[in-house]
XYZ file of C-alpha atoms in Angstrom:
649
model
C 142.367 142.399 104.819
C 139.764 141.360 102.181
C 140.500 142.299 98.695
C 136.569 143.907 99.396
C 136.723 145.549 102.479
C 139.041 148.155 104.037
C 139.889 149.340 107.397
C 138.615 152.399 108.472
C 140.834 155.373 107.290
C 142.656 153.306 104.621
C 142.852 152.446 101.348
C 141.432 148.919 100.523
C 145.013 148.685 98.186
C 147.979 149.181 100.444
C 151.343 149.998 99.353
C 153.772 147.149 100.231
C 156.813 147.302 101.679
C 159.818 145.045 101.506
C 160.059 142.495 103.833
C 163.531 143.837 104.651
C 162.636 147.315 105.762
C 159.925 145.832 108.131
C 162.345 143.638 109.506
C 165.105 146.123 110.024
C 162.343 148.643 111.583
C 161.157 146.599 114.346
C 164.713 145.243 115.072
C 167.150 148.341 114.952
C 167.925 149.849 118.777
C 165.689 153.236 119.043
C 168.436 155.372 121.051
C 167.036 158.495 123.433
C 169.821 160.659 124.482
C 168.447 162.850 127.981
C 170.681 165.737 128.729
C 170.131 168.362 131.298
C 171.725 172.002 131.438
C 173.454 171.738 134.549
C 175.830 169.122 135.864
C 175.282 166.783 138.357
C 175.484 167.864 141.417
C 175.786 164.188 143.785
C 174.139 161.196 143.838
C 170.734 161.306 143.313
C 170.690 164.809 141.532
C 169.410 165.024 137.361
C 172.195 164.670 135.137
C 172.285 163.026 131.313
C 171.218 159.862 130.994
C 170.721 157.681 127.881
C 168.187 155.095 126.983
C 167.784 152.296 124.045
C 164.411 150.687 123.727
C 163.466 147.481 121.181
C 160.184 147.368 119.834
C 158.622 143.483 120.106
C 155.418 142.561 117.984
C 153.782 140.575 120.645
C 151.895 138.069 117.363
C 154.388 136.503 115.641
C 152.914 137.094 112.444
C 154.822 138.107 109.210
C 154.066 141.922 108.877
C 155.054 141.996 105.099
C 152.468 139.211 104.442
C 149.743 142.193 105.589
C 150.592 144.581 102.754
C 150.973 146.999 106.082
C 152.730 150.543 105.028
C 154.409 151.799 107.977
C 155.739 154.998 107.848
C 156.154 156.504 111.626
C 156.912 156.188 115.154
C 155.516 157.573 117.506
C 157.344 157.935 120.914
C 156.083 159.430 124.334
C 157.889 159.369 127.680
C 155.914 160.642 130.107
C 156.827 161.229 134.006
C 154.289 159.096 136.247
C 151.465 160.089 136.601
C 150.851 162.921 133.592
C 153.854 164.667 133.002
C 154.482 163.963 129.464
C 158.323 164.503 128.922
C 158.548 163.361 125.090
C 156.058 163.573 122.384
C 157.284 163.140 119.073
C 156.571 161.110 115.878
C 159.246 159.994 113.240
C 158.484 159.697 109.754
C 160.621 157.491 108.196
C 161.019 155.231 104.238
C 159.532 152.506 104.929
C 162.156 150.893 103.036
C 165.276 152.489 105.208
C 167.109 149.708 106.812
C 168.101 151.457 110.127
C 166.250 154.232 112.359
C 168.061 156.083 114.881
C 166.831 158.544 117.004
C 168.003 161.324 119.873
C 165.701 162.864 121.929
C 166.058 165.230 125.004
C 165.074 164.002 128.200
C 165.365 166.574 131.392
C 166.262 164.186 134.397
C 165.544 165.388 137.686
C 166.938 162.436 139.083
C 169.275 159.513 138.643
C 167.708 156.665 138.142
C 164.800 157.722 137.059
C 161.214 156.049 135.955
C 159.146 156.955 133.689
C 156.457 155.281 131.076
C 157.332 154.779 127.778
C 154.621 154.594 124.808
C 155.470 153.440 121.698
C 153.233 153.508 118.432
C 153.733 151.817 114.685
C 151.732 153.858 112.055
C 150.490 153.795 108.819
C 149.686 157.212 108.061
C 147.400 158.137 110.832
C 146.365 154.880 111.306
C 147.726 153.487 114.877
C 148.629 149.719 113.638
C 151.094 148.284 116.416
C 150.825 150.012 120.128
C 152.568 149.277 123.354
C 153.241 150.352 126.546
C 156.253 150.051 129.235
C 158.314 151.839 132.351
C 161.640 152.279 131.967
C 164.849 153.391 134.104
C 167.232 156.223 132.773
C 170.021 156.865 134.405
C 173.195 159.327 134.565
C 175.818 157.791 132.322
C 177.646 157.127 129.369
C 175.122 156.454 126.283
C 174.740 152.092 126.717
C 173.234 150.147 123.589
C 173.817 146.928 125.279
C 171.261 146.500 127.419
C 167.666 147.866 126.040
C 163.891 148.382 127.102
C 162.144 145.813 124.966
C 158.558 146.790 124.381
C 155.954 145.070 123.542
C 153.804 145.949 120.445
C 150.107 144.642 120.353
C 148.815 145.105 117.112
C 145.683 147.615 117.411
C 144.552 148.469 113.922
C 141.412 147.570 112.187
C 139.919 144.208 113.332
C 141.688 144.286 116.666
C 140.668 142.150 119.010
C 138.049 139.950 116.595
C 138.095 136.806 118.321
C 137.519 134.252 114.756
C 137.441 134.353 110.944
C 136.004 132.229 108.779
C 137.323 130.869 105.334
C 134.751 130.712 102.177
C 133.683 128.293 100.522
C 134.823 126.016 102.312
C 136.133 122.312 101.756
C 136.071 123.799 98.187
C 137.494 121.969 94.313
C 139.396 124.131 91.988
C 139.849 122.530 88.133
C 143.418 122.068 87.448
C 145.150 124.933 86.002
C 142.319 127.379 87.040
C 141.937 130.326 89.855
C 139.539 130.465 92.855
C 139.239 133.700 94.580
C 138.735 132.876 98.680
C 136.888 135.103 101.105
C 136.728 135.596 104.937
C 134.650 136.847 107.188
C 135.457 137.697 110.773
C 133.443 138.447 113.899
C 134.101 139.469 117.851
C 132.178 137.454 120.118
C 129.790 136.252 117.230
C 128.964 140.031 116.745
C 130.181 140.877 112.662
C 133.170 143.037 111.841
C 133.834 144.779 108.594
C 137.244 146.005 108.453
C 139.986 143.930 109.167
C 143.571 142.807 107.309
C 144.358 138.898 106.905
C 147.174 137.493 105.022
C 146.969 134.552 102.653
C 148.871 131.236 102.541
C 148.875 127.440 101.561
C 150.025 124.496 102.985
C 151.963 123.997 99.255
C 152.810 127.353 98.379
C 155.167 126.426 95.723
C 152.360 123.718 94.102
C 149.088 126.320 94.733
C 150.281 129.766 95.395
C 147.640 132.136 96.864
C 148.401 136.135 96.546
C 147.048 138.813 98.896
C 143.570 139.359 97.403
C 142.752 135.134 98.065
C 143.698 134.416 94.853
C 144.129 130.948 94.289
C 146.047 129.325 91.437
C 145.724 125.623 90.629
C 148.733 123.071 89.857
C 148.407 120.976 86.745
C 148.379 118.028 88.021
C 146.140 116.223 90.913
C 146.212 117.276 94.875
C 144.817 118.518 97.758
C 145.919 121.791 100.336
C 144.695 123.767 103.105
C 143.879 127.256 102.252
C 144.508 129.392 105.126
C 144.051 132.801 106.816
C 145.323 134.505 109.800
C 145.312 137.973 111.106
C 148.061 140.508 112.517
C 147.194 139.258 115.940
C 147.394 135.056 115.294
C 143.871 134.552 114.974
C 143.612 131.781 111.852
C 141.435 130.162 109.780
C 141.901 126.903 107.267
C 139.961 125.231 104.791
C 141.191 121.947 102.525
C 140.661 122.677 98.537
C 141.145 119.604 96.312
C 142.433 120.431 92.272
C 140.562 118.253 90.087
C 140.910 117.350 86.375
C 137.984 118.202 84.094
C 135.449 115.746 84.245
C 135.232 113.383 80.871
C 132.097 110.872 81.776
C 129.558 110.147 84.359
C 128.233 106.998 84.359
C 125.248 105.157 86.520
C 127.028 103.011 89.206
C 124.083 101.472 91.034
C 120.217 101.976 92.172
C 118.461 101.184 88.496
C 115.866 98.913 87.462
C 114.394 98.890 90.689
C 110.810 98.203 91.773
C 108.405 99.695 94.133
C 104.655 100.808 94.741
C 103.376 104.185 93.221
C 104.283 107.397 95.332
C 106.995 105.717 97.395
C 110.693 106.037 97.501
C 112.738 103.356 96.138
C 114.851 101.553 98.475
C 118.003 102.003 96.769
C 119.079 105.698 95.816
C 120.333 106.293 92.774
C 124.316 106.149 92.427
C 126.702 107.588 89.655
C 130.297 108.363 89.292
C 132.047 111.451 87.958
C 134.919 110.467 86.573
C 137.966 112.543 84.045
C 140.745 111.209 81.309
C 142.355 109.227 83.982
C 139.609 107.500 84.605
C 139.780 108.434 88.387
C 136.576 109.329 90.028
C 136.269 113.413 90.344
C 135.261 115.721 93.671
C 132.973 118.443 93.618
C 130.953 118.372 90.847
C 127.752 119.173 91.138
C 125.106 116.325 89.440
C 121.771 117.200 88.848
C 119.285 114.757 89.183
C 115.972 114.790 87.137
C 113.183 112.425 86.620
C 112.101 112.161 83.106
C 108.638 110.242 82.982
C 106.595 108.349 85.438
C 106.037 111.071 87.182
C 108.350 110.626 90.062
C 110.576 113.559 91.939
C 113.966 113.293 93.718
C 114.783 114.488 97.049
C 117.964 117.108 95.847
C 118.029 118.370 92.116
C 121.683 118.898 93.311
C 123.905 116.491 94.722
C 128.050 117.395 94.656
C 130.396 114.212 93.959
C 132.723 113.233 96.940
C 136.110 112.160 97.039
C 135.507 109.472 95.298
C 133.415 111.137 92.570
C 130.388 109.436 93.503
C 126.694 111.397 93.688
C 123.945 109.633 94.847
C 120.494 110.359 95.306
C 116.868 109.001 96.731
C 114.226 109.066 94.433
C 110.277 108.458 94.522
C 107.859 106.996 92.192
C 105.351 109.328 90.452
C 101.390 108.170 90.871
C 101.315 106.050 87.492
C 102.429 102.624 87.083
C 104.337 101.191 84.617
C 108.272 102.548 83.533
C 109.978 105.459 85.403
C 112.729 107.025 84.107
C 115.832 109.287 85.717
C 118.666 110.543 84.543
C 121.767 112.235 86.405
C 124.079 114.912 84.264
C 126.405 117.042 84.039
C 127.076 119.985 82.342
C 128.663 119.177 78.731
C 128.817 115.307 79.720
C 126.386 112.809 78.158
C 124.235 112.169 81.136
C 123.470 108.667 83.307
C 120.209 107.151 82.518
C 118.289 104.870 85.190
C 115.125 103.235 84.785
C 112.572 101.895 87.604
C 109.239 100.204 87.368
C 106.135 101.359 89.806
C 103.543 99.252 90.861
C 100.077 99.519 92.587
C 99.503 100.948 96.002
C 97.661 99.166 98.574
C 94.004 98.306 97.360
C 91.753 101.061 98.327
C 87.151 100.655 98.166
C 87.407 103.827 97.260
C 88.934 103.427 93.700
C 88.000 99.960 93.187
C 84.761 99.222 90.545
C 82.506 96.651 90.508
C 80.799 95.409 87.171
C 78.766 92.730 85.729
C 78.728 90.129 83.104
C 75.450 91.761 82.298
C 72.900 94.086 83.484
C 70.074 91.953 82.805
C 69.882 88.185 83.866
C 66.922 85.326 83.418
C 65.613 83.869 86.732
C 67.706 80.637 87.352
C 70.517 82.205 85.061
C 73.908 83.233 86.566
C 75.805 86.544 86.100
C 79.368 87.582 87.217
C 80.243 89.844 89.441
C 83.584 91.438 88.927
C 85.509 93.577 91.685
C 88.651 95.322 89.997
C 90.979 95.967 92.618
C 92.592 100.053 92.566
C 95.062 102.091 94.642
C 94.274 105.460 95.756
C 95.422 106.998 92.326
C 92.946 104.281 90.347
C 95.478 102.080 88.948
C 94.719 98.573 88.543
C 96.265 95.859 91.308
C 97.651 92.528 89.635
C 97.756 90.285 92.561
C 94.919 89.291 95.395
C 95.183 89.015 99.065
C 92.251 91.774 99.595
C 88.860 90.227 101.279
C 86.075 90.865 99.071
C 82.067 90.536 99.637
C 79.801 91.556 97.300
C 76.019 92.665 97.964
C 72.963 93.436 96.740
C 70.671 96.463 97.674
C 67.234 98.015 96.762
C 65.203 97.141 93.753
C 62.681 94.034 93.623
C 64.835 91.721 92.185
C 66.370 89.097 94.220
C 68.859 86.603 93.581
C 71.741 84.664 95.171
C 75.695 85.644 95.595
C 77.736 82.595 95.619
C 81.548 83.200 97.429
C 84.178 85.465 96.082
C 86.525 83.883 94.221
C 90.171 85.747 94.214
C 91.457 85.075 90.893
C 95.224 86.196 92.112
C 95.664 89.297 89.355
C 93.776 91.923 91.042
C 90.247 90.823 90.294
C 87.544 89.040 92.177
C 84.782 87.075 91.368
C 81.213 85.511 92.421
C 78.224 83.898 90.968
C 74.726 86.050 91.039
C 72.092 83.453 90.591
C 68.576 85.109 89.246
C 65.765 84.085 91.307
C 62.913 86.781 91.528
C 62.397 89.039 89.011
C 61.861 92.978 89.276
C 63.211 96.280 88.646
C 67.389 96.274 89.243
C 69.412 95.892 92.110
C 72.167 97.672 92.884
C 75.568 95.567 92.709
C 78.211 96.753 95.741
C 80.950 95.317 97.312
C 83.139 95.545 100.715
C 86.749 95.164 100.919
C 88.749 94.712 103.828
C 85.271 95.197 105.422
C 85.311 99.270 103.882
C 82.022 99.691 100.881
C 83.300 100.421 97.610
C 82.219 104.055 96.720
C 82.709 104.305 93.020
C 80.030 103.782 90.958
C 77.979 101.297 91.137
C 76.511 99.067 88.501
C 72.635 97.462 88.540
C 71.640 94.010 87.980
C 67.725 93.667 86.673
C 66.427 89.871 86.917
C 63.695 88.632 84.364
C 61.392 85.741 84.466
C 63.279 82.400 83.062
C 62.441 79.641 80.497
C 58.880 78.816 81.050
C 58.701 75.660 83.680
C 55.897 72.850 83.860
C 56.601 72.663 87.395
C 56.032 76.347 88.055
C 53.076 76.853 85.844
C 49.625 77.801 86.560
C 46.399 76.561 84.387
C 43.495 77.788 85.570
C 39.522 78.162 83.906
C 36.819 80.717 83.611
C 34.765 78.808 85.514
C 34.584 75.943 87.548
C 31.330 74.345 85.713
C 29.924 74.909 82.453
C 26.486 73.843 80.943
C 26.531 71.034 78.547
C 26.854 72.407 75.162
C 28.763 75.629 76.712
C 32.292 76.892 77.008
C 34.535 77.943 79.439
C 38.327 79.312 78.329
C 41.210 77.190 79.928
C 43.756 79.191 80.585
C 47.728 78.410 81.076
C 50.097 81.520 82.773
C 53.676 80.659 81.535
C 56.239 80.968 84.748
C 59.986 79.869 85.433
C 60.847 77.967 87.938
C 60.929 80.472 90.784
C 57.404 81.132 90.130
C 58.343 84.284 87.734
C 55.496 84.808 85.142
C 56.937 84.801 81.307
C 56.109 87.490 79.199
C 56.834 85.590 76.409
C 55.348 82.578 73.969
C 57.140 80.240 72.092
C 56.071 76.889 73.936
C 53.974 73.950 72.964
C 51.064 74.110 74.947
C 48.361 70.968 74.581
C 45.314 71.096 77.563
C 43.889 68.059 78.835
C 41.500 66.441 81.195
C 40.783 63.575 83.430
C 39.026 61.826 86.157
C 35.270 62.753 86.819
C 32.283 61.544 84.523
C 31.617 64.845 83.293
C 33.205 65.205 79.111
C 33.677 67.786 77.237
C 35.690 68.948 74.049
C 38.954 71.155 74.062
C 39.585 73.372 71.134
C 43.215 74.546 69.627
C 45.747 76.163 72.063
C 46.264 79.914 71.218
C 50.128 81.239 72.149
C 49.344 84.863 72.807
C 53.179 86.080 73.038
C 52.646 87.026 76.514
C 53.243 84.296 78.377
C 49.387 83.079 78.129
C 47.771 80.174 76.313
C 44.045 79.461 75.892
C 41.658 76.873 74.648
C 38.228 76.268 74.375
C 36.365 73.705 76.458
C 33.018 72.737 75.281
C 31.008 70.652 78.129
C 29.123 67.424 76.946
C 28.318 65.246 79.264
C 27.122 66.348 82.669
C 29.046 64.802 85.700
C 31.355 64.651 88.750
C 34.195 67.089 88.170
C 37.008 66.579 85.908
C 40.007 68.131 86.227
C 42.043 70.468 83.577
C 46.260 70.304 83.136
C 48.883 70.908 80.553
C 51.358 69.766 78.711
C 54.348 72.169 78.484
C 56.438 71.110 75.780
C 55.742 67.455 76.615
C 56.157 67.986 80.519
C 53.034 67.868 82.307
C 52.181 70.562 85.091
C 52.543 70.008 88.163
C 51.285 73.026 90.471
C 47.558 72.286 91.654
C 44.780 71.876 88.453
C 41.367 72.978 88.461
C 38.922 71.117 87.622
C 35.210 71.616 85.324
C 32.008 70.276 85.922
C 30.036 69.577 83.408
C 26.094 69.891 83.682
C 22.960 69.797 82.237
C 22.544 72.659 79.443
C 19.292 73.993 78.215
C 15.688 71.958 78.073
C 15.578 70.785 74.504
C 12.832 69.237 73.376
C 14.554 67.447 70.896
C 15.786 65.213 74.232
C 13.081 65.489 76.639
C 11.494 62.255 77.051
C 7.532 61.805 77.610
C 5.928 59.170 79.344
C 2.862 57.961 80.845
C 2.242 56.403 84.140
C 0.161 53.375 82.517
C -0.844 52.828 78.649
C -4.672 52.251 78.900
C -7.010 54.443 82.141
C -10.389 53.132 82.008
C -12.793 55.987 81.413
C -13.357 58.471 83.722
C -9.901 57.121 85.514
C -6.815 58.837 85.096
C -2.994 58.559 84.344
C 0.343 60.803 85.143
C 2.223 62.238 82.255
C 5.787 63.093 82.697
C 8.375 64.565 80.769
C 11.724 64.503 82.112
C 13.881 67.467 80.915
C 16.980 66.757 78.979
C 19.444 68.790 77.565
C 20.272 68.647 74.047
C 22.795 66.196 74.542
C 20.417 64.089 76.697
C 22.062 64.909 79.919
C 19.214 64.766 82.212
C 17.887 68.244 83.866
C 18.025 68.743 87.564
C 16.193 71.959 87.512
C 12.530 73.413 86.705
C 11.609 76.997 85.170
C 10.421 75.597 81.932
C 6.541 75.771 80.135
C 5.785 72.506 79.568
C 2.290 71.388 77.873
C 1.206 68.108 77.581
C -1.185 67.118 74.328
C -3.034 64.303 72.866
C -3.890 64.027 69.240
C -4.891 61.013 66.933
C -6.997 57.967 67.898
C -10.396 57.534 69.191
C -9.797 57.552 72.833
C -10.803 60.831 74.262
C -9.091 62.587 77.311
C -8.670 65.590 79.455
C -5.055 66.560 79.822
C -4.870 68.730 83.465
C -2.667 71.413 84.167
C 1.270 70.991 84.191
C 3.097 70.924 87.733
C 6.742 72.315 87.520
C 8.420 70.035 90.310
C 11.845 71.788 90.247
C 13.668 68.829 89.796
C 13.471 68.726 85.868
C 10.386 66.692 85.915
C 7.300 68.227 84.783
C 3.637 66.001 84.778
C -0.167 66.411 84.369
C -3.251 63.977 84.708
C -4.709 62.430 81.705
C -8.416 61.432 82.687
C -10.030 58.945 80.435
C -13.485 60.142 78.796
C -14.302 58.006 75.942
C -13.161 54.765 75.024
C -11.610 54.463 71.609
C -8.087 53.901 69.869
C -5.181 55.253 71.278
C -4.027 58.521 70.890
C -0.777 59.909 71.006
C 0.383 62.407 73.945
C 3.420 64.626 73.663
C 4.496 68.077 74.594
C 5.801 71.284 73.853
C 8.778 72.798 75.838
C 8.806 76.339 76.193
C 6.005 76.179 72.721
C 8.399 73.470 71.316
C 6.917 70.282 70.533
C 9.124 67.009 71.600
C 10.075 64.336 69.533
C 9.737 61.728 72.400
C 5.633 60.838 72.570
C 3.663 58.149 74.648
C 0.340 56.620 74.064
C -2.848 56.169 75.989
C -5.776 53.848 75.136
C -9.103 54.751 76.681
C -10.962 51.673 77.744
């Protein structure tokens, strides 16, 4: 029985009896003497009779091993079906060496049969029980020839149908104790009180006493611990005596590589090992991981027979070194080391940049794509497929092909080309958007290009002796206007008869420059470029034409249709408008009044006929013959310079 538990009724410590009295007990001839007080009377008729009867344990099982105390017998002979004959119990040393017994028996016939019950006891605890018929007869008292009966034990745990060893398949350190417990059940339902008795397969190397104690040898082995109850059913378990453990040391699984979060192919593998240098079972390892974040799959792994422990391990979410170590109690302990790398690349971790969040027109930028597991850590080799893209804003531009540069980054070209407010910078990879953050990309006008800018003038025709403003608007070669100065701008003209001065460029620092131009000579149109820096425009010029300014009378020429008119005859004065710079006048609207002064010839002068055209005339009538006299005329109460002369005949 367990050192813990007791059977019911009984001590859990149980005096012990030598093996010897046991023996002797359940071997020594039990004699019942029957007697009647009359005599026989024939054949058939009661009479004395004796009996001897030898108790058999049906298990074979060592009794003494037990720690059983038995201390009665209990005998009944009863008379089919109920007539009980003999009742009596014998108390008894347990240590006596023989038992004999005489009991009175009334026959009423010879032979006779009757039943025969026979109990073992420990106090009042029934232990051993059995029953049997048996013939008595009329004779002599006969010890050779006996009623064996068989003795099932019935005491506490009878009839359990298994027991169970613990721990099982169990180390014990050399020189050491292990105390052993069992458990028992009936038909998988528990039981509580029940006796077993101890042993080893060695029991002169590993002794075990009564309570499961178990004492180690000094020296290396490995047993059987074992159990068994008072009716055979047994139990085993091995037990292995170990040295103390001197060292563990890392066997094999280090300096291994793998991807972030997953477990490395290879577990990790020490041995346990003592003085002898022979590996050591049963100790218990504990696994740890130190940085890198990893785990293990059992903090706990117990060395085999070999001494090895080994166990699976997983990286943590960071890249870089892992480290692990395996110890054991009061040992230095094994270290390992691992490296983790990047998971698969995933849009949702990976960021895009650029070289620059500004860009000229024309100009390129780079577009970066950093390539990021799940847990944001940076990928060092390609293989991903990776298009980036533009979105919203007004600036526009051009995204030359990704380049995979092999280390975890890729690369394209953004070529400016209209300018605006920004545009957003995205990517796809593996066909999925990037979600991070996204960076913007703002394009500005380029250098200013001849070939992309625009001169234009105030007007398309000035007056002789007026000004118009030529204008140039600074743009890039996409057609962008510049909002800046800084070039050398010289305006020019060319083709057409009409002339004209231009004045000094002005740079106004805004991506405009103006000059002057001053018409002179009226004409067909000319036309206006630019020099940009030395490189002539080339969009589509205006042009200026140049015409007639202002009557002057400085210019306007007076004539006379003939030199002489006979009196009382007439000639036509004309004066042809002109412009100060003698650029003949198209158009009327001015007062123009012709005079005559000096001489003796004497005229009338009629009124002056606009005719629209820039010609203006009157009739000079002849009235008295004399000299000539000079005729000229005043434009808008301006006198000309230019004069005629008309001699009245």
């Amino acid at each position: 029985m367990s050192e813990s538990e007791s059977p019911a009724g009984h001590s859990a410590r149980l005096r012990q009896p030598g093996r010897r009295s046991l023996a002797a007990l359940l071997s020594v001839a039990v004699l019942a003497t029957c007697t009647s007080d009359r005599a026989p009377t024939g054949p058939g008729a009661g009479g004395r009779g004796y009996l001897a009867i030898r108790p058999v344990l049906a298990s074979p099982a060592s009794l003494a091993a037990f720690g059983f105390t038995i201390d009665s017998l209990r005998v009944a002979v009863i008379r089919p079906a109920t007539d009980t004959v003999v009742d009596t119990t014998v108390y008894f040393d347990p240590n006596s060496a023989t038992l004999r017994l005489a009991l009175s028996v009334p026959l009423n016939s010879s032979p006779e049969t009757f039943f025969l019950l026979l109990q073992l006891r420990a106090g009042t605890q029934v232990l051993f029980s059995g029953v049997d018929t048996t013939q008595v007869s009329v004779g002599a008292p006969d010890t050779s020839s006996s009623a064996s009966v068989s003795l099932k034990y019935v005491g506490p745990g009878a009839g359990l149908t298994s027991i169970r060893i613990a721990p099982r398949d169990s180390v014990v350190t050399l020189l050491s104790t292990k105390t052993f417990r069992v458990s028992a059940d009936s038909n998988g339902k528990a039981i509580s009180s029940f006796y077993v008795s101890w042993s080893t397969s060695d029991t002169l190397t590993a002794p075990i006493d009564s309570l499961g104690v178990l004492h180690a040898p000094a020296a290396r082995a490995s047993m059987f611990v074992r159990a068994v109850t008072p009716d055979g059913v047994k139990d085993s378990t091995r037990v292995t005596f170990i040295p103390v453990p001197t060292a563990v040391a890392a066997f094999s699984g280090g300096g291994q590589t793998g991807a972030v979060t997953t477990r490395l192919p290879l577990p990790l593998r020490v041995q346990v090992t003592a003085a002898d240098l022979l590996g050591v079972k049963g100790v218990p390892v504990r696994f740890q991981a130190l940085t890198g974040g990893g785990s293990v799959r059992d903090s706990v792994v117990i060395t085999d027979s070999l001494g090895f422990a080994e166990d699976s391990v997983s990286l943590g979410t960071v890249t870089g070194a892992a480290t692990f170590q395996a110890s054991v109690t009061g040992l230095t302990p094994a270290p390992f080391t691992a490296t983790a790398t990047a998971g698969a690349i995933s849009a949702a971790q990976s960021v895009v940049s650029v070289s620059a969040p500004t860009l000229a027109s024309g100009a390129a930028a780079t577009l970066t794509l950093q390539a990021k597991d799940a847990f944001g850590n940076n990928l060092t080799s390609g293989g991903a497929i990776v298009v980036f893209t533009s979105s919203g804003g007004t600036s526009t531009g051009s995204i030359g092909s990704t380049t995979d540069n092999g280390n975890g980054s890729y690369t394209a070209a953004f070529t400016g080309i209209v300018a605006g407010t920004a545009t957003t910078i995205g990517a796809t990879v593996n066909g999925a958007a990037v979600t991070t953050t996204l960076p913007t990309l703002a394009v500005t006008a380029g250098g200013i290009s001849a070939a992309g800018s625009i001169v234009s003038v105030s007007s398309a025709t000035v007056a002789s002796g007026g000004s118009i403003t030529l204008t140039l608007q600074a743009k890039d070669a996409a057609g962008n206007t510049v909002t800046t100065g800084g070039a050398t701008v010289l305006f020019s003209r060319s083709g057409g008869t009409s002339t004209g001065t231009i004045g000094a460029t002005t740079d106004h620092a805004d991506g405009t420059y103006t000059a002057t131009f001053t018409g002179n000579v009226a004409g067909t149109a000319t036309t206006v470029g630019a020099t940009i820096n030395g490189a002539a425009v080339t969009t589509a010029l205006p042009t200026v034409t140049v015409t007639a300014g202002a009557i002057s009378a400085a210019t306007s020429l007076v004539t006379t249709s003939s030199g002489t008119v006979a009196a009382g005859a007439g000639a036509t004065l004309t004066l042809q408008a002109k412009d100060a710079t003698g650029n003949t006048l198209t158009t009327g609207g001015a007062t123009v009044v012709f005079t005559a002064a000096g001489g003796t010839s004497v005229g009338t002068i009629g009124a002056t006929t606009d005719h629209g055209d820039g010609t203006y005339s009157a009739t000079f009538t002849g009235v008295t013959a004399g000299t000539a006299t000079t005729v000229r005329a005043t434009v808008n109460g301006v006198a000309t310079t230019s004069t005629t002369a008309i001699t009245v005949v």
